[in-house]
Coordinates of C-alpha atoms in Angstrom, one line a residue:
X568 CA -112.4 -129.6 -19.7
X569 CA -108.9 -130.6 -20.8
X570 CA -108.1 -133.6 -23.0
X571 CA -105.2 -136.0 -22.3
X572 CA -103.0 -134.4 -24.9
X573 CA -103.4 -130.9 -23.5
X574 CA -102.8 -132.1 -19.9
X575 CA -99.5 -133.8 -20.9
X576 CA -98.4 -130.6 -22.7
X577 CA -99.3 -128.5 -19.7
X578 CA -97.3 -130.8 -17.3
X579 CA -94.2 -129.5 -18.9
X580 CA -95.3 -126.0 -17.7
X581 CA -95.7 -127.3 -14.2
X582 CA -99.3 -128.4 -14.1
X583 CA -100.0 -130.4 -11.0
X584 CA -102.8 -132.7 -9.7
X585 CA -103.7 -129.9 -7.2
X586 CA -104.5 -127.5 -10.0
X587 CA -106.3 -130.1 -12.1
X588 CA -108.5 -131.0 -9.2
X589 CA -109.9 -127.4 -9.3
X590 CA -111.1 -127.8 -12.9
X591 CA -113.4 -130.8 -12.4
X592 CA -116.2 -128.8 -10.7
X593 CA -116.2 -126.3 -13.7
X594 CA -117.3 -128.9 -16.3
X595 CA -120.2 -127.5 -18.3
X596 CA -119.3 -123.9 -17.8
X597 CA -118.5 -121.5 -20.6
X598 CA -115.3 -122.7 -22.3
X599 CA -112.0 -121.2 -21.1
X600 CA -108.3 -121.8 -21.7
X601 CA -106.0 -122.7 -18.9
X602 CA -102.8 -120.6 -18.9
X603 CA -99.8 -120.1 -16.6
X604 CA -98.7 -116.6 -15.8
X605 CA -95.1 -116.1 -16.9
X606 CA -94.8 -112.4 -16.4
X607 CA -96.6 -109.6 -14.6
X608 CA -96.0 -105.9 -15.6
X609 CA -98.5 -103.6 -14.0
X610 CA -101.8 -104.4 -15.7
X611 CA -100.3 -106.6 -18.4
X612 CA -99.8 -110.3 -18.0
X613 CA -97.7 -112.7 -19.9
X614 CA -99.4 -116.1 -20.3
X615 CA -98.4 -119.5 -21.7
X616 CA -100.3 -122.6 -22.5
X617 CA -100.0 -125.5 -25.0
X618 CA -101.3 -123.0 -27.6
X619 CA -98.2 -120.8 -27.1
X620 CA -97.9 -117.4 -25.5
X621 CA -100.0 -114.2 -25.4
X622 CA -100.5 -111.0 -23.6
X623 CA -103.6 -110.5 -21.4
X624 CA -105.3 -108.4 -18.7
X625 CA -107.4 -109.4 -15.7
X626 CA -111.1 -108.5 -15.7
X627 CA -112.0 -105.7 -13.3
X628 CA -114.2 -108.1 -11.3
X629 CA -111.2 -110.4 -10.7
X630 CA -109.0 -107.5 -9.8
X631 CA -111.6 -106.3 -7.2
X632 CA -112.0 -109.8 -5.8
X633 CA -108.2 -110.3 -5.4
X634 CA -107.9 -106.8 -3.8
X635 CA -110.6 -107.6 -1.3
X636 CA -108.6 -110.7 -0.3
X637 CA -105.3 -108.8 -0.2
X638 CA -103.9 -110.9 -3.0
X639 CA -102.4 -110.3 -6.4
X640 CA -101.8 -112.2 -9.6
X641 CA -98.2 -113.4 -9.6
X642 CA -95.7 -115.3 -11.8
X643 CA -96.4 -119.0 -11.5
X644 CA -100.2 -118.7 -11.1
X645 CA -102.6 -120.7 -13.1
X646 CA -105.5 -118.8 -14.5
X647 CA -108.5 -119.2 -16.8
X648 CA -109.0 -116.8 -19.7
X649 CA -111.2 -116.2 -22.7
X650 CA -110.7 -114.2 -25.9
X651 CA -113.3 -111.7 -26.9
X652 CA -114.6 -110.8 -30.4
X653 CA -111.7 -108.3 -30.7
X654 CA -109.1 -111.0 -30.1
X655 CA -108.2 -109.6 -26.7
X656 CA -107.5 -112.2 -23.9
X657 CA -109.0 -111.5 -20.5
X658 CA -108.3 -113.5 -17.3
X659 CA -111.5 -114.1 -15.4
X660 CA -110.3 -116.6 -12.7
X661 CA -107.2 -117.4 -10.7
X662 CA -106.9 -121.0 -9.5
X663 CA -105.9 -121.4 -5.9
X664 CA -102.1 -121.9 -5.8
X665 CA -100.4 -124.7 -4.0
X666 CA -98.1 -122.2 -2.3
X667 CA -97.0 -118.6 -2.5
X668 CA -93.8 -116.9 -1.5
X669 CA -94.8 -113.6 0.1
X670 CA -93.1 -110.7 1.8
X671 CA -94.2 -107.4 3.3
X672 CA -93.6 -104.3 1.1
X673 CA -92.2 -101.1 2.6
X674 CA -95.7 -100.0 3.4
X675 CA -96.5 -103.2 5.3
X676 CA -98.8 -104.7 2.7
X677 CA -98.5 -108.3 1.7
X678 CA -96.8 -108.9 -1.6
X679 CA -96.8 -112.2 -3.5
X680 CA -93.5 -112.8 -5.2
X681 CA -94.2 -116.1 -7.0
X682 CA -96.7 -119.0 -6.8
X683 CA -96.8 -122.8 -7.3
X684 CA -93.1 -123.4 -6.7
X685 CA -91.5 -126.8 -6.1
X686 CA -88.0 -125.6 -5.0
X687 CA -86.5 -122.3 -4.0
X688 CA -82.9 -121.8 -5.2
X689 CA -81.3 -119.4 -2.7
X690 CA -78.3 -117.8 -4.5
X691 CA -75.5 -116.2 -2.5
X692 CA -72.3 -115.1 -4.3
X693 CA -68.9 -116.2 -3.0
X694 CA -67.7 -112.6 -3.0
X695 CA -68.9 -109.7 -0.9
X696 CA -72.4 -111.1 -1.3
X697 CA -71.7 -113.9 1.2
X698 CA -73.9 -113.2 4.2
X699 CA -75.2 -115.9 6.6
X700 CA -77.7 -113.5 8.3
X701 CA -79.3 -112.8 4.9
X702 CA -79.4 -116.6 4.2
X703 CA -81.3 -117.2 7.5
X704 CA -83.9 -114.5 6.4
X705 CA -84.4 -116.2 3.0
X706 CA -84.8 -119.6 4.7
X707 CA -87.6 -118.2 6.7
X708 CA -89.2 -116.9 3.5
X709 CA -89.0 -120.3 1.9
X710 CA -90.1 -122.4 5.0
X711 CA -93.0 -120.1 5.9
X712 CA -94.4 -120.9 2.4
X713 CA -93.7 -124.6 2.6
X714 CA -91.2 -124.5 -0.2
X715 CA -88.0 -126.7 0.1
X716 CA -84.8 -124.6 -0.3
X717 CA -81.6 -125.4 -2.1
X718 CA -78.6 -123.2 -1.3
X719 CA -76.5 -122.3 -4.4
X720 CA -73.2 -120.6 -3.7
X721 CA -72.4 -118.9 -7.0
X722 CA -69.2 -117.4 -8.4
X723 CA -67.1 -120.3 -7.2
X724 CA -64.5 -119.3 -9.7
X725 CA -63.9 -116.1 -7.7
X726 CA -63.3 -117.9 -4.4
X727 CA -60.0 -119.4 -3.3
X728 CA -61.6 -122.2 -1.3
X729 CA -65.3 -122.8 -2.2
X730 CA -65.3 -126.1 -0.2
X731 CA -64.4 -124.1 3.0
X732 CA -67.4 -121.8 2.4
X733 CA -69.7 -124.8 1.9
X734 CA -68.4 -126.2 5.2
X735 CA -69.0 -122.9 6.9
X736 CA -72.6 -122.9 5.8
X737 CA -73.1 -126.5 6.9
X738 CA -71.7 -125.7 10.3
X739 CA -74.0 -122.7 10.5
X740 CA -77.0 -125.0 9.9
X741 CA -75.6 -128.1 11.5
X742 CA -78.4 -128.7 14.0
X743 CA -81.3 -127.9 11.6
X744 CA -83.1 -130.8 10.0
X745 CA -85.1 -128.9 7.5
X746 CA -82.9 -125.9 6.6
X747 CA -81.7 -126.7 3.1
X748 CA -81.9 -129.7 0.7
X749 CA -78.2 -129.3 -0.1
X750 CA -75.4 -126.7 -0.4
X751 CA -73.7 -126.4 -3.8
X752 CA -70.8 -124.2 -4.9
X753 CA -71.1 -123.5 -8.7
X754 CA -69.7 -121.3 -11.4
X755 CA -72.9 -120.2 -13.1
X756 CA -71.2 -119.5 -16.4
X757 CA -70.2 -123.1 -16.9
X758 CA -72.3 -125.9 -18.4
X759 CA -71.4 -128.4 -15.7
X760 CA -73.6 -126.3 -13.4
X761 CA -76.6 -128.0 -15.1
X762 CA -75.2 -131.4 -14.0
X763 CA -75.0 -130.3 -10.4
X764 CA -78.6 -129.1 -10.4
X765 CA -80.0 -131.9 -12.5
X766 CA -81.8 -133.6 -9.5
X767 CA -84.1 -130.6 -9.2
X768 CA -84.6 -129.9 -12.9
X769 CA -87.1 -132.7 -13.7
X770 CA -89.8 -132.2 -16.3
X771 CA -92.6 -130.0 -14.9
X772 CA -90.7 -128.9 -11.8
X773 CA -90.8 -125.2 -11.0
X774 CA -87.9 -123.4 -9.4
X775 CA -87.5 -119.8 -8.3
X776 CA -84.2 -118.0 -8.0
X777 CA -83.9 -115.8 -5.0
X778 CA -81.0 -113.6 -3.8
X779 CA -79.6 -110.1 -3.8
X780 CA -78.7 -108.1 -6.9
X781 CA -75.5 -109.4 -8.4
X782 CA -75.7 -112.8 -6.9
X783 CA -75.8 -114.4 -10.4
X784 CA -79.5 -115.3 -10.8
X785 CA -79.7 -114.1 -14.5
X786 CA -76.4 -115.7 -15.4
X787 CA -77.6 -119.0 -13.9
X788 CA -81.0 -118.7 -15.7
X789 CA -79.2 -118.3 -19.1
X790 CA -77.0 -121.3 -18.4
X791 CA -79.9 -123.6 -17.3
X792 CA -81.9 -122.5 -20.3
X793 CA -79.0 -122.7 -22.7
X794 CA -79.9 -119.3 -24.1
X795 CA -79.3 -115.6 -23.5
X796 CA -82.7 -114.9 -22.1
X797 CA -81.7 -112.4 -19.4
X798 CA -79.2 -109.5 -19.7
X799 CA -76.3 -109.6 -17.2
X800 CA -73.9 -107.0 -15.9
X801 CA -70.8 -107.0 -13.8
X802 CA -71.1 -106.1 -10.1
X803 CA -69.3 -103.2 -8.6
X804 CA -65.7 -104.0 -7.8
X805 CA -65.5 -102.6 -4.3
X806 CA -68.4 -104.3 -2.7
X807 CA -69.9 -106.7 -5.3
X808 CA -73.2 -104.9 -5.3
X809 CA -75.4 -105.6 -8.3
X810 CA -77.2 -103.2 -10.6
X811 CA -80.7 -104.7 -10.7
X812 CA -80.3 -106.0 -14.2
X813 CA -83.5 -108.0 -13.9
X814 CA -86.5 -105.7 -13.2
X815 CA -89.4 -108.1 -13.4
X816 CA -90.1 -111.7 -12.5
X817 CA -90.2 -114.1 -15.5
X818 CA -90.8 -117.8 -16.0
X819 CA -88.6 -119.6 -18.5
X820 CA -88.3 -123.2 -19.6
X821 CA -85.0 -124.9 -19.0
X822 CA -83.3 -127.3 -21.4
X823 CA -83.9 -130.1 -18.8
X824 CA -87.6 -129.6 -18.9
X825 CA -88.1 -127.7 -15.6
X826 CA -89.5 -124.1 -15.3
X827 CA -87.4 -121.5 -13.7
X828 CA -88.5 -118.1 -12.4
X829 CA -85.8 -115.4 -12.4
X830 CA -86.5 -112.6 -9.9
X831 CA -85.1 -109.1 -9.3
X832 CA -82.8 -108.7 -6.3
X833 CA -84.8 -107.7 -3.3
X834 CA -83.6 -104.4 -1.7
X835 CA -85.4 -105.3 1.5
X836 CA -86.9 -108.5 2.7
X837 CA -89.5 -107.8 5.4
X838 CA -90.9 -111.2 6.3
X839 CA -94.5 -112.2 6.3
X840 CA -94.3 -115.0 8.8
X841 CA -96.0 -116.0 12.0
X842 CA -94.2 -116.9 15.3
X843 CA -95.0 -120.6 14.5
X844 CA -93.5 -120.3 11.0
X845 CA -90.4 -118.6 12.4
X846 CA -90.0 -121.4 15.0
X847 CA -90.3 -124.0 12.2
X848 CA -87.6 -122.4 10.1
X849 CA -85.4 -122.4 13.2
X850 CA -86.1 -125.9 14.2
X851 CA -82.6 -126.2 15.6
X852 CA -83.3 -123.5 18.2
X853 CA -86.5 -125.3 19.2
X854 CA -84.8 -128.7 19.5
X855 CA -81.8 -127.4 21.5
X856 CA -84.0 -125.3 23.8
X857 CA -85.4 -128.6 25.3
X858 CA -82.0 -128.9 27.1
X859 CA -82.0 -125.4 28.6
X860 CA -82.1 -125.3 32.4
X861 CA -85.0 -122.8 32.4
X862 CA -88.2 -123.5 30.5
X863 CA -88.6 -119.8 29.6
X864 CA -85.0 -119.3 28.6
X865 CA -84.5 -116.4 26.2
X866 CA -81.0 -117.7 25.2
X867 CA -79.5 -114.5 26.4
X868 CA -77.5 -114.4 29.7
X869 CA -79.3 -117.2 31.5
X870 CA -77.0 -120.0 33.0
X871 CA -77.4 -123.5 31.6
X872 CA -78.6 -122.3 28.1
X873 CA -78.2 -125.3 25.7
X874 CA -78.9 -123.2 22.7
X875 CA -76.1 -120.7 23.4
X876 CA -73.7 -123.6 24.1
X877 CA -74.4 -125.5 20.9
X878 CA -75.8 -123.2 18.2
X879 CA -73.5 -121.2 16.0
X880 CA -73.5 -117.6 17.4
X881 CA -74.4 -116.1 14.0
X882 CA -77.4 -118.4 13.7
X883 CA -78.7 -117.4 17.2
X884 CA -78.2 -113.7 16.4
X885 CA -80.4 -114.2 13.3
X886 CA -83.1 -115.9 15.2
X887 CA -83.2 -113.2 17.9
X888 CA -83.2 -110.4 15.4
X889 CA -86.1 -111.9 13.5
X890 CA -87.9 -112.5 16.7
X891 CA -87.7 -108.8 17.5
X892 CA -88.8 -107.8 14.0
X893 CA -91.8 -110.2 14.3
X894 CA -92.8 -108.7 17.7
X895 CA -92.5 -105.2 16.4
X896 CA -94.5 -105.9 13.3
X897 CA -97.2 -107.7 15.1
X898 CA -98.1 -104.6 17.2
X899 CA -101.2 -102.8 16.0
X900 CA -101.3 -99.0 15.4
X901 CA -103.4 -98.4 18.6
X902 CA -100.9 -100.3 20.7
X903 CA -98.0 -98.5 19.0
X904 CA -99.6 -95.2 19.9
X905 CA -100.2 -96.3 23.5
X906 CA -96.6 -97.3 23.9
X907 CA -95.4 -94.0 22.4
X908 CA -97.6 -92.1 24.8
X909 CA -96.4 -94.2 27.7
X910 CA -92.7 -93.5 26.8
X911 CA -93.5 -89.8 26.3
X912 CA -95.2 -89.6 29.7
X913 CA -92.2 -91.3 31.4
X914 CA -89.9 -88.8 29.7
X915 CA -91.9 -85.8 30.9
X916 CA -91.9 -87.3 34.4
X917 CA -88.1 -87.7 34.4
X918 CA -87.6 -84.1 33.2
X919 CA -89.9 -82.8 35.9
X920 CA -88.0 -84.8 38.5
X921 CA -84.7 -83.3 37.3
X922 CA -86.1 -79.8 37.5
X923 CA -87.4 -80.3 41.0
X924 CA -84.0 -81.5 42.2
X925 CA -82.4 -78.4 40.7
X926 CA -85.1 -76.3 42.5
X927 CA -86.6 -75.1 39.3
X928 CA -90.3 -74.2 39.1

């Protein structure tokens, strides 16, 4: 379906053997062009291939199939498309992605953020944006998707002692073997940032920038691409909050040959992870728990708790909070209603008991 020249050209866009393997069974079918999704805006898609870029839409049949599977087209996807007699490009197939970074939206529905990513760059500003609890949440997002994470502490020029912040993060994650690939403090406006990130910017690699608004994602994108591709704004002076300069996810090519996906800051990050994926992200808790005196230790007030003795307190609080969220979100509507009715009945019983003690009817 693809000749050698086309394959080599698409490798610069992140084409992998996993995606190529899905094309072999399609030999002999009606000719299609392989594209990578670079932008999604409602029904409009931005696509790129060795032929260049174009705008497209997904066929209704594909939209219905994806809806039935609770999936959506996302930046980073590989798709097959055809042009009709009117010159319009229509996507008719989405190739299965190697991985997807997903969250739950405010209504509880699964939302795919990006697909087919090699490395997640977790950005956290060395100003008011510095927050270890948020870092732990983003780490679960990355690990639950099977994507290695690299922590980038941006705005190093605004911090008196960036090295101390780096050490603080390392101590927070000291017992975890798979937390992050590395912790880097950078000034995203400077060209030497490219040198610091070069090991992850190889030809055909795909990176996604994740972090809150104002963390410096768009600034870093412009530096890595050596172009003003994304508008940037200053954060608020009192709390370093950003202004959502980036409104859609977009894939760009860097000067080093990698692809980078800039994303809007997430106002809320409700995780879409299982109990097993949460445990994997907090492998330090699981490893230390083997030394607890009690097998069913909750790492609360029990004596002989190895986790509480060794783990950074902030890290343990993150784990316990995410555990509670997971338990709450895993409860179905019927069980939620039953629990509500049970609490309401207990409340009525307590009120009746009080009235009887006061001699009321």
